[in-house]
Amino acid sequence: MQALTGRVAQRCLGASFLSGQSIRAMSGATDVKLLIGGEFVSSKTDTWQDVVCPATQEVVSRVPETTPAEFQAAVDAAKAAFPAWRATAVPTRARVFLKLQQLIRENMEELAASVTREQGKTLADARGDVFRGLEVVEYAAGIGPDMMGEMLENVSTGIDTYSIRQPLGVTAGICPFNFPAMIPLWMFPMALATGNTMVLKPSEKDPGAAMMLADLAQQAGLPKGVLNVVHGAHGTVNAILDHPDIKAVAFVGSDAGGEHVYARGCGAGKRVQANMGAKNHAVVMPDANFEATVAALTGAAFGAAGQRCMAISAAVFVGRGTLERYAPALEAKARGLRVGAGWEAGVDVGPLITPAARARAERLVASGEAAGARVLVDGRGVQVPAHPRGNWLGPTLLTGVTPDMECYREEIFGPVLVCLEVDSLEAALDLVNANPHGNGTAVFTSHGATARKFQSEVDVGMVGVNIPIPVPLPYFSFTGWRGSFRGDLQMMGKMGAQFFTRTKTVTASWRDHDPNDAIPGLAGVGASTPA
């Protein structure tokens, strides 16, 4: 298959960028660059980390641990660019994102190939990764209404009070590995469209797509220094959290990472939104549409190899015999999915991101088996002859799972569906609400009153009714609750704009005054009383 031209990747990765289908033709690794002040520059660090293709273990590139001087230069560039960018008219800023969405569409296949090569998901899933981010770019291009304030005329005679929303300054984004295109696009377009500048840190495991998107943003007309990109692991994260010029931090990642970012960032006086882990339940009622529910559970549990914070990892079957009726169909669906490299035709499930991630998922499956669960479909040890070194874990289905088992309590983050049984809808609600996470959930039913009771009483931030992964469009915010989120204002939608802005309230009097008049509202109060 013909390789892509790689014009975008040449600028930010320093070498031609081949499509995922041509990965075996690659030789050697490129060094990922930094973006500082509008220029892609090579790091002077002595510390590098390999970016590894999870399907082959081939080294794709090397990512630097940004040096303190390079990090300071990135923050300085963002700080210097802020005054002019803030003063840029809202429609002018919006046109940058109109152009960016066009460029993303034109480079969709190259971006998807990068995601597949570095993260492992199938090309179909990779295109979805890019597209769900593209939707936020489109939303950012129409950010104006979310920037509007409020006004009350004549709060006192001749006096008006109004509020305006203003950008914060330099902001930062810390991205996870599982959506290397979507999450950067959930962060920097909203921050920049509202008038801020940003220092973005992609995941060190798969930075390629974010670098390509940053390059496209420069091509779209983004002024130098408005968006900067740094790399690294814990040291770079802590530099972001500690730097006094960074006013807000957006984070998506693990529970441990999110708790650290929230505590340290807030301790440094920053505004923080930290989207963390999940254990998403699908509650299956006896009256659910059978075929649609089987298909929904299969896609939501095993798609993207289960490496998404909105994956359905626990199915709760309500009523005697419900699981018994579903288990054979779920087993057949799971066994029918093909595991392999994401760029190969017909592949349904790609690899996990690292050998450590696979080992952890396999350990959790084994813990469930040891505790008495039945492994109905066992994806451990699955073989992919063309790529024997890949981080393969096939679709895995466990029944007889109980809430005390580790395989239920932990977020497995792999293509594993654990199945539980309860007697009633009330028991299902108790189970879901007792879990510490509250990211997403779903109920499958054909009864409206059941759906309404569930959506009303479940203590989870995003609810699907006959929808397995209820991620909203950018008009709404991504509203994880409880242990899945730390902060007050969440990503996307109106709250996304509010997170990156602050409210200023102005009270103004422009009426003609008699110099002998008392100050309105203060007549008879202390020194304000006329002599």
Coordinates of C-alpha atoms in Angstrom, one line a residue:
M1 CA 0.0 0.0 0.0
Q2 CA 1.3 3.5 -0.8
A3 CA 2.7 5.4 2.1
L4 CA 1.4 8.8 3.0
T5 CA 3.6 11.8 2.1
G6 CA 4.1 12.7 5.7
R7 CA 4.5 16.5 5.2
V8 CA 3.1 17.3 8.6
A9 CA 5.2 14.7 10.4
Q10 CA 8.4 15.9 8.7
R11 CA 8.2 19.2 10.4
C12 CA 7.4 18.0 14.0
L13 CA 9.1 14.6 14.0
G14 CA 12.0 15.2 11.7
A15 CA 11.4 12.4 9.3
S16 CA 8.9 11.1 6.8
F17 CA 5.9 9.6 8.3
L18 CA 4.7 6.3 6.8
S19 CA 1.2 5.0 7.1
G20 CA 0.5 2.2 9.5
Q21 CA 0.2 -0.3 6.7
S22 CA 3.8 0.4 5.8
I23 CA 5.2 0.1 9.3
R24 CA 7.3 -2.9 8.5
A25 CA 9.2 -0.9 5.9
M26 CA 10.4 1.5 8.6
S27 CA 14.0 1.5 9.8
G28 CA 15.5 3.7 12.5
A29 CA 13.8 6.0 14.9
T30 CA 13.2 9.8 14.8
D31 CA 13.5 12.2 17.7
V32 CA 10.3 14.0 18.6
K33 CA 10.7 17.8 18.7
L34 CA 9.5 20.5 21.1
L35 CA 7.3 23.4 19.9
I36 CA 8.5 26.6 21.6
G37 CA 7.6 30.0 20.3
G38 CA 6.2 28.8 17.0
E39 CA 9.4 26.8 16.2
F40 CA 9.9 23.0 16.2
V41 CA 13.2 22.6 18.0
S42 CA 15.4 19.6 19.0
S43 CA 15.8 19.0 22.7
K44 CA 19.2 19.2 24.3
T45 CA 18.3 16.7 27.0
D46 CA 20.3 13.7 27.9
T47 CA 17.2 11.7 28.8
W48 CA 15.1 10.1 26.1
Q49 CA 12.3 7.5 26.1
D50 CA 11.5 5.2 23.3
V51 CA 8.1 5.4 21.7
V52 CA 7.3 1.8 20.9
C53 CA 4.7 0.3 18.5
P54 CA 2.7 -2.0 20.8
A55 CA 1.9 -4.4 18.0
T56 CA 5.6 -5.1 17.0
Q57 CA 7.8 -3.6 19.8
E58 CA 9.6 -1.7 17.1
V59 CA 10.9 1.7 18.2
V60 CA 8.9 4.4 16.3
S61 CA 10.6 7.5 17.8
R62 CA 12.4 8.9 20.8
V63 CA 10.7 11.5 23.0
P64 CA 12.8 13.8 25.2
E65 CA 12.5 14.7 28.9
T66 CA 12.2 18.4 28.5
T67 CA 15.1 20.2 30.3
P68 CA 14.3 23.0 32.8
A69 CA 15.6 25.6 30.5
E70 CA 13.5 24.4 27.6
F71 CA 10.4 24.2 29.8
Q72 CA 11.0 27.8 31.0
A73 CA 11.4 28.9 27.4
A74 CA 8.0 27.3 26.5
V75 CA 6.3 29.1 29.4
D76 CA 8.0 32.4 28.6
A77 CA 6.8 32.1 24.9
A78 CA 3.3 31.4 26.1
K79 CA 3.4 34.3 28.5
A80 CA 4.8 36.7 25.9
A81 CA 2.2 35.7 23.3
F82 CA -0.8 36.1 25.7
P83 CA -1.4 39.9 25.6
A84 CA -1.7 40.1 21.9
W85 CA -3.7 36.9 21.6
R86 CA -6.1 38.0 24.4
A87 CA -6.6 41.3 22.5
T88 CA -7.3 39.5 19.2
A89 CA -11.0 39.7 18.3
V90 CA -13.1 36.7 19.1
P91 CA -14.1 36.2 15.4
T92 CA -10.5 36.4 14.3
R93 CA -9.5 33.7 16.8
A94 CA -12.5 31.6 15.7
R95 CA -11.3 31.7 12.1
V96 CA -8.0 29.9 13.1
F97 CA -10.1 27.0 14.3
L98 CA -12.3 27.0 11.2
K99 CA -9.1 26.6 9.2
L100 CA -7.7 24.0 11.7
Q101 CA -10.8 21.8 11.3
Q102 CA -10.3 21.9 7.5
L103 CA -6.7 20.9 7.8
I104 CA -7.5 18.0 10.2
R105 CA -10.0 16.7 7.7
E106 CA -7.4 16.9 4.9
N107 CA -4.9 15.0 7.1
M108 CA -7.3 12.6 8.7
E109 CA -5.6 9.5 7.3
E110 CA -2.1 10.6 8.3
L111 CA -3.3 11.4 11.8
A112 CA -5.1 8.1 12.2
A113 CA -2.0 6.2 11.0
S114 CA 0.1 7.9 13.7
V115 CA -2.5 6.9 16.4
T116 CA -2.5 3.3 15.2
R117 CA 1.2 3.0 14.9
E118 CA 2.0 4.5 18.4
Q119 CA -1.1 3.6 20.4
G120 CA -2.2 0.3 18.7
K121 CA -5.9 0.8 18.1
T122 CA -7.4 -0.2 14.8
L123 CA -7.5 2.4 12.0
A124 CA -11.3 2.6 12.3
D125 CA -10.9 3.4 16.0
A126 CA -8.1 5.8 15.2
R127 CA -10.2 7.7 12.8
G128 CA -12.9 8.0 15.5
D129 CA -10.2 9.2 17.9
V130 CA -9.4 12.1 15.5
F131 CA -13.0 12.8 14.6
R132 CA -14.2 13.1 18.2
G133 CA -11.5 15.7 18.7
L134 CA -12.4 17.4 15.5
E135 CA -15.9 18.0 16.9
V136 CA -14.4 20.1 19.7
V137 CA -12.4 22.2 17.2
E138 CA -15.6 22.9 15.4
Y139 CA -17.3 23.9 18.7
A140 CA -14.3 26.1 19.6
A141 CA -14.8 28.0 16.3
G142 CA -18.2 29.1 17.6
I143 CA -17.1 29.8 21.2
G144 CA -18.6 33.3 21.2
P145 CA -21.9 32.7 23.0
D146 CA -20.0 30.9 25.8
M147 CA -17.9 34.0 26.3
M148 CA -20.8 36.3 26.8
G149 CA -21.4 37.9 30.2
E150 CA -24.6 39.3 31.7
M151 CA -25.9 42.8 32.4
L152 CA -28.5 44.4 34.6
E153 CA -29.4 48.0 33.7
N154 CA -30.2 50.6 36.4
V155 CA -29.3 48.7 39.5
S156 CA -29.5 52.1 41.0
T157 CA -30.4 55.4 39.3
G158 CA -28.1 55.8 36.4
I159 CA -25.9 52.9 37.4
D160 CA -25.5 49.6 35.5
T161 CA -23.8 46.4 36.5
Y162 CA -22.4 43.9 34.1
S163 CA -20.1 40.8 34.0
I164 CA -17.6 39.9 31.4
R165 CA -15.6 36.7 30.9
Q166 CA -11.8 37.1 30.5
P167 CA -9.1 34.5 29.8
L168 CA -6.7 33.4 32.5
G169 CA -3.3 33.6 30.9
V170 CA -0.9 30.7 30.4
T171 CA -2.6 27.3 30.8
A172 CA -1.4 23.7 30.5
G173 CA -2.8 20.4 29.3
I174 CA -1.5 17.0 30.4
C175 CA -2.7 14.2 28.1
P176 CA -3.1 10.4 28.5
F177 CA -1.9 7.6 26.1
N178 CA -5.3 6.2 25.2
F179 CA -6.6 9.0 23.0
P180 CA -3.5 10.7 21.5
A181 CA -5.5 12.9 19.1
M182 CA -8.8 13.4 20.8
I183 CA -7.7 14.6 24.2
P184 CA -5.2 17.2 23.0
L185 CA -8.1 18.5 20.8
W186 CA -10.4 18.6 23.9
M187 CA -7.8 20.8 25.6
F188 CA -6.0 23.3 23.4
P189 CA -8.8 24.5 21.1
M190 CA -11.0 25.4 24.1
A191 CA -8.1 27.1 25.9
L192 CA -7.0 29.1 22.9
A193 CA -10.4 30.0 21.5
T194 CA -11.2 31.7 24.9
G195 CA -8.1 33.8 24.6
N196 CA -5.5 31.9 26.6
T197 CA -2.2 30.5 25.6
M198 CA -1.1 26.9 26.4
V199 CA 1.8 24.6 27.2
L200 CA 0.7 21.1 26.1
K201 CA 2.3 17.9 27.3
P202 CA 1.3 14.8 25.2
S203 CA 1.7 11.3 26.5
E204 CA 5.3 10.2 26.3
K205 CA 4.0 6.9 25.0
D206 CA 2.4 8.3 21.8
P207 CA 3.2 11.9 21.2
G208 CA 3.1 11.8 17.4
A209 CA -0.6 12.8 16.8
A210 CA -0.4 15.7 19.2
M211 CA 2.7 17.0 17.4
M212 CA 1.1 16.8 14.0
L213 CA -2.0 18.6 15.4
A214 CA 0.2 21.4 16.8
D215 CA 1.8 21.8 13.4
L216 CA -1.6 22.0 11.7
A217 CA -2.5 24.7 14.2
Q218 CA 0.5 26.7 13.2
Q219 CA -0.5 26.3 9.6
A220 CA -4.0 27.4 10.4
G221 CA -2.7 30.8 11.5
L222 CA -2.0 30.4 15.2
P223 CA 0.5 33.1 16.2
K224 CA 3.9 32.0 17.5
G225 CA 3.9 31.1 21.2
V226 CA 0.2 30.7 21.6
L227 CA 0.6 26.9 21.6
N228 CA 3.8 25.3 22.9
V229 CA 4.5 21.6 23.3
V230 CA 6.8 20.0 25.8
H231 CA 7.5 16.3 26.6
G232 CA 8.4 14.1 29.5
A233 CA 7.1 12.2 32.4
H234 CA 6.8 13.0 36.1
G235 CA 9.4 15.8 36.1
T236 CA 7.7 17.7 33.3
V237 CA 4.3 17.2 35.0
N238 CA 5.6 18.6 38.3
A239 CA 7.2 21.5 36.4
I240 CA 3.8 22.4 35.0
L241 CA 2.1 22.1 38.5
D242 CA 4.7 24.2 40.2
H243 CA 5.3 27.0 37.7
P244 CA 3.7 30.3 39.0
D245 CA 3.0 31.6 35.5
I246 CA 0.7 28.7 34.7
K247 CA -2.8 29.5 35.9
A248 CA -4.8 26.4 35.0
V249 CA -4.2 22.8 34.3
A250 CA -6.4 20.3 32.4
F251 CA -5.6 16.6 33.0
V252 CA -6.8 13.3 31.8
G253 CA -5.3 10.1 33.1
S254 CA -5.2 7.6 36.0
D255 CA -6.6 7.9 39.5
A256 CA -3.1 8.2 41.0
G257 CA -2.0 10.8 38.5
G258 CA -5.2 12.8 38.8
E259 CA -5.1 12.9 42.6
H260 CA -1.5 14.1 42.4
V261 CA -2.2 16.7 39.8
Y262 CA -5.2 18.0 41.6
A263 CA -3.5 18.2 45.0
R264 CA -0.3 19.7 43.8
G265 CA -1.8 22.0 41.3
C266 CA -4.4 23.4 43.7
G267 CA -1.8 23.7 46.4
A268 CA 0.1 26.0 44.0
G269 CA -3.0 28.1 43.5
K270 CA -4.0 26.8 40.1
R271 CA -7.4 26.0 38.7
V272 CA -7.4 22.2 38.0
Q273 CA -9.7 19.8 36.2
A274 CA -8.6 16.2 36.6
N275 CA -10.5 13.5 34.7
M276 CA -9.5 10.1 36.2
G277 CA -10.4 6.4 36.2
A278 CA -13.7 4.7 35.8
K279 CA -15.6 1.5 36.3
N280 CA -18.5 1.8 34.0
H281 CA -21.6 -0.4 34.5
A282 CA -24.2 -1.5 32.0
V283 CA -27.4 -2.6 33.6
V284 CA -29.3 -5.1 31.5
M285 CA -33.0 -5.4 32.3
P286 CA -35.0 -8.6 31.3
D287 CA -37.0 -6.5 28.8
A288 CA -34.0 -5.1 26.9
N289 CA -33.8 -5.6 23.1
F290 CA -31.6 -8.7 23.0
E291 CA -29.7 -8.3 19.7
A292 CA -29.1 -4.6 20.2
T293 CA -27.8 -5.1 23.8
V294 CA -25.5 -7.9 22.8
A295 CA -24.0 -5.8 20.0
A296 CA -23.7 -2.8 22.3
L297 CA -22.0 -4.7 25.1
T298 CA -19.5 -6.3 22.7
G299 CA -18.4 -3.0 21.2
A300 CA -18.3 -1.1 24.4
A301 CA -16.3 -3.7 26.3
F302 CA -13.8 -4.9 23.7
G303 CA -13.5 -1.9 21.3
A304 CA -10.3 0.0 21.4
A305 CA -9.0 -3.0 23.4
G306 CA -10.9 -1.7 26.4
Q307 CA -8.5 1.2 26.8
R308 CA -10.9 4.0 27.2
C309 CA -12.3 5.7 30.3
M310 CA -15.9 5.2 29.1
A311 CA -15.6 1.5 28.2
I312 CA -18.2 -0.8 29.7
S313 CA -16.2 -3.1 31.9
A314 CA -19.0 -4.4 34.1
A315 CA -22.3 -5.8 33.0
V316 CA -25.0 -6.1 35.6
F317 CA -27.8 -8.5 34.6
V318 CA -31.1 -8.0 36.4
G319 CA -33.4 -10.9 37.2
R320 CA -33.2 -14.6 37.3
G321 CA -32.0 -16.2 34.1
T322 CA -31.1 -12.9 32.3
L323 CA -27.3 -13.6 32.3
E324 CA -28.0 -17.2 31.4
R325 CA -29.8 -16.0 28.3
Y326 CA -27.2 -13.5 27.3
A327 CA -24.0 -15.5 28.0
P328 CA -23.9 -17.7 24.9
A329 CA -24.5 -14.8 22.6
L330 CA -21.8 -12.7 24.3
E331 CA -19.4 -15.6 24.2
A332 CA -20.0 -16.1 20.5
K333 CA -19.5 -12.4 19.8
A334 CA -16.3 -12.3 21.8
R335 CA -14.8 -15.4 20.2
G336 CA -15.6 -14.0 16.7
L337 CA -13.5 -10.8 17.2
R338 CA -10.1 -10.8 15.5
V339 CA -7.0 -9.7 17.4
G340 CA -4.1 -8.2 15.5
A341 CA -2.2 -5.1 14.3
G342 CA -4.5 -2.1 14.0
W343 CA -3.4 -1.3 10.4
E344 CA -4.4 -4.8 9.1
A345 CA -7.8 -5.3 7.4
G346 CA -10.4 -7.1 9.4
V347 CA -8.9 -6.6 12.8
D348 CA -11.3 -5.8 15.6
V349 CA -9.0 -5.6 18.7
G350 CA -5.5 -4.2 18.8
P351 CA -2.8 -4.6 21.4
L352 CA -2.5 -3.1 24.9
I353 CA -0.2 -0.1 25.1
T354 CA 2.7 -1.8 27.0
P355 CA 3.7 -5.3 28.2
A356 CA 3.1 -4.0 31.7
A357 CA -0.4 -3.1 30.9
R358 CA -1.0 -6.6 29.5
A359 CA 0.5 -8.3 32.5
R360 CA -1.6 -6.2 34.9
A361 CA -4.8 -7.1 33.0
E362 CA -3.9 -10.8 32.9
R363 CA -3.2 -10.7 36.6
L364 CA -6.7 -9.2 37.3
V365 CA -8.3 -11.9 35.2
A366 CA -6.4 -14.5 37.1
S367 CA -7.5 -13.0 40.4
G368 CA -11.1 -13.3 39.4
E369 CA -10.6 -16.9 38.3
A370 CA -8.9 -17.7 41.6
A371 CA -11.8 -16.1 43.6
G372 CA -14.4 -18.3 41.9
A373 CA -15.4 -16.4 38.7
R374 CA -15.8 -18.5 35.5
V375 CA -13.6 -17.4 32.6
L376 CA -16.1 -18.0 29.8
V377 CA -13.8 -16.6 27.1
D378 CA -10.1 -16.4 27.9
G379 CA -8.0 -14.0 25.8
R380 CA -4.8 -14.6 27.7
G381 CA -2.1 -16.1 25.5
V382 CA -3.8 -15.2 22.3
Q383 CA -1.4 -15.6 19.3
V384 CA -0.9 -13.3 16.4
P385 CA 1.6 -15.1 14.2
A386 CA 2.5 -12.1 12.1
H387 CA 3.5 -10.1 15.2
P388 CA 4.5 -12.5 18.0
R389 CA 5.9 -9.7 20.2
G390 CA 2.8 -7.6 20.4
N391 CA 1.0 -6.8 23.7
W392 CA -1.9 -9.1 22.9
L393 CA -4.9 -9.8 25.1
G394 CA -7.9 -11.1 23.4
P395 CA -11.5 -10.4 24.4
T396 CA -12.1 -11.9 27.8
L397 CA -15.5 -12.7 29.4
L398 CA -16.0 -13.5 33.1
T399 CA -19.2 -14.6 34.7
G400 CA -20.0 -15.3 38.4
V401 CA -18.2 -12.1 39.4
T402 CA -19.1 -10.6 42.8
P403 CA -18.4 -7.1 44.1
D404 CA -15.7 -8.2 46.5
M405 CA -13.5 -9.5 43.7
E406 CA -10.4 -7.6 42.6
C407 CA -11.3 -8.0 39.0
Y408 CA -14.5 -6.0 39.7
R409 CA -13.0 -3.4 42.1
E410 CA -10.1 -2.4 39.8
E411 CA -10.3 -0.7 36.5
I412 CA -8.7 -3.3 34.2
F413 CA -8.3 -1.1 31.2
G414 CA -8.3 -4.0 28.8
P415 CA -10.8 -6.0 26.6
V416 CA -12.3 -7.7 29.7
L417 CA -16.0 -7.7 30.6
V418 CA -17.0 -8.9 34.1
C419 CA -20.6 -10.0 34.5
L420 CA -22.6 -9.8 37.7
E421 CA -26.2 -10.7 38.6
V422 CA -28.7 -8.9 40.9
D423 CA -32.4 -9.5 41.6
S424 CA -33.8 -6.0 40.9
L425 CA -33.3 -2.6 39.5
E426 CA -32.9 -1.3 43.0
A427 CA -30.1 -3.7 43.7
A428 CA -28.4 -2.7 40.5
L429 CA -28.6 0.9 41.5
D430 CA -27.1 0.1 44.9
L431 CA -24.3 -1.8 43.2
V432 CA -23.4 1.0 40.7
N433 CA -23.7 3.7 43.4
A434 CA -21.5 1.8 45.8
N435 CA -18.6 1.8 43.3
P436 CA -16.2 4.7 44.0
H437 CA -16.1 5.8 40.4
G438 CA -18.9 7.8 38.7
N439 CA -17.8 8.4 35.1
G440 CA -20.4 6.7 32.9
T441 CA -23.1 4.1 33.0
A442 CA -25.9 2.7 30.9
V443 CA -29.3 0.9 31.2
F444 CA -30.8 -1.3 28.6
T445 CA -34.5 -1.6 28.8
S446 CA -37.7 -1.1 26.7
H447 CA -39.6 0.4 29.6
G448 CA -39.6 4.2 30.0
A449 CA -40.3 4.3 33.7
T450 CA -37.4 2.0 34.3
A451 CA -35.1 4.2 32.3
R452 CA -36.3 7.3 34.1
K453 CA -35.9 5.8 37.5
F454 CA -32.3 4.7 36.6
Q455 CA -31.2 8.1 35.2
S456 CA -32.7 9.9 38.1
E457 CA -31.3 7.8 40.9
V458 CA -27.9 6.6 39.6
D459 CA -25.0 8.5 41.1
V460 CA -23.0 8.7 37.9
G461 CA -22.3 11.8 35.8
M462 CA -23.0 10.5 32.2
V463 CA -25.9 8.1 31.6
G464 CA -26.8 6.2 28.5
V465 CA -30.3 4.8 27.9
N466 CA -29.9 2.0 25.4
I467 CA -26.6 3.7 24.6
P468 CA -23.4 1.9 25.8
I469 CA -20.9 4.8 25.8
P470 CA -22.7 8.0 26.5
V471 CA -19.9 10.5 25.7
P472 CA -21.7 13.7 24.8
L473 CA -21.1 16.0 21.9
P474 CA -19.1 19.1 22.6
Y475 CA -22.3 21.2 23.1
F476 CA -22.5 19.4 26.5
S477 CA -19.7 19.0 29.1
F478 CA -18.0 15.7 29.9
T479 CA -19.4 15.3 33.4
G480 CA -17.7 12.5 35.3
W481 CA -18.6 12.4 39.0
R482 CA -17.2 11.2 42.3
G483 CA -13.9 9.3 42.1
S484 CA -13.7 9.9 38.3
F485 CA -13.2 13.6 38.6
R486 CA -11.5 16.3 40.7
G487 CA -12.4 19.9 40.2
D488 CA -15.4 22.1 39.8
L489 CA -15.6 22.9 36.0
Q490 CA -15.4 20.1 33.5
M491 CA -14.2 19.6 29.9
M492 CA -16.1 20.7 26.8
G493 CA -19.3 22.7 26.5
K494 CA -20.1 25.7 28.6
M495 CA -18.1 24.4 31.6
G496 CA -15.1 24.0 29.3
A497 CA -15.3 27.7 28.4
Q498 CA -15.9 28.7 32.0
F499 CA -12.9 26.7 33.2
F500 CA -10.6 28.7 30.9
T501 CA -12.1 32.1 31.8
R502 CA -12.9 34.1 34.9
T503 CA -15.7 36.5 35.6
K504 CA -15.1 40.2 36.1
T505 CA -18.0 42.3 37.4
V506 CA -18.2 46.0 36.6
T507 CA -20.5 48.6 38.1
A508 CA -20.6 51.8 36.1
S509 CA -22.2 55.2 36.5
W510 CA -22.3 57.5 33.5
R511 CA -25.1 59.9 34.4
D512 CA -24.7 63.6 34.8
H513 CA -24.1 64.4 38.5
D514 CA -24.9 67.4 40.6
P515 CA -21.8 67.9 42.7
N516 CA -23.9 68.3 45.7
D517 CA -25.6 64.8 45.3
A518 CA -24.8 62.0 47.6
I519 CA -23.1 59.0 46.2
P520 CA -26.0 56.8 45.1
G521 CA -26.8 54.1 47.7
L522 CA -24.6 55.6 50.3
A523 CA -26.6 58.6 51.4
G524 CA -26.4 59.0 55.2
V525 CA -23.5 56.7 55.6
G526 CA -20.4 58.2 57.2
A527 CA -18.2 60.5 55.2
S528 CA -20.4 60.0 52.1
T529 CA -23.1 62.2 53.7
P530 CA -23.0 65.7 52.1
A531 CA -22.0 68.4 54.5

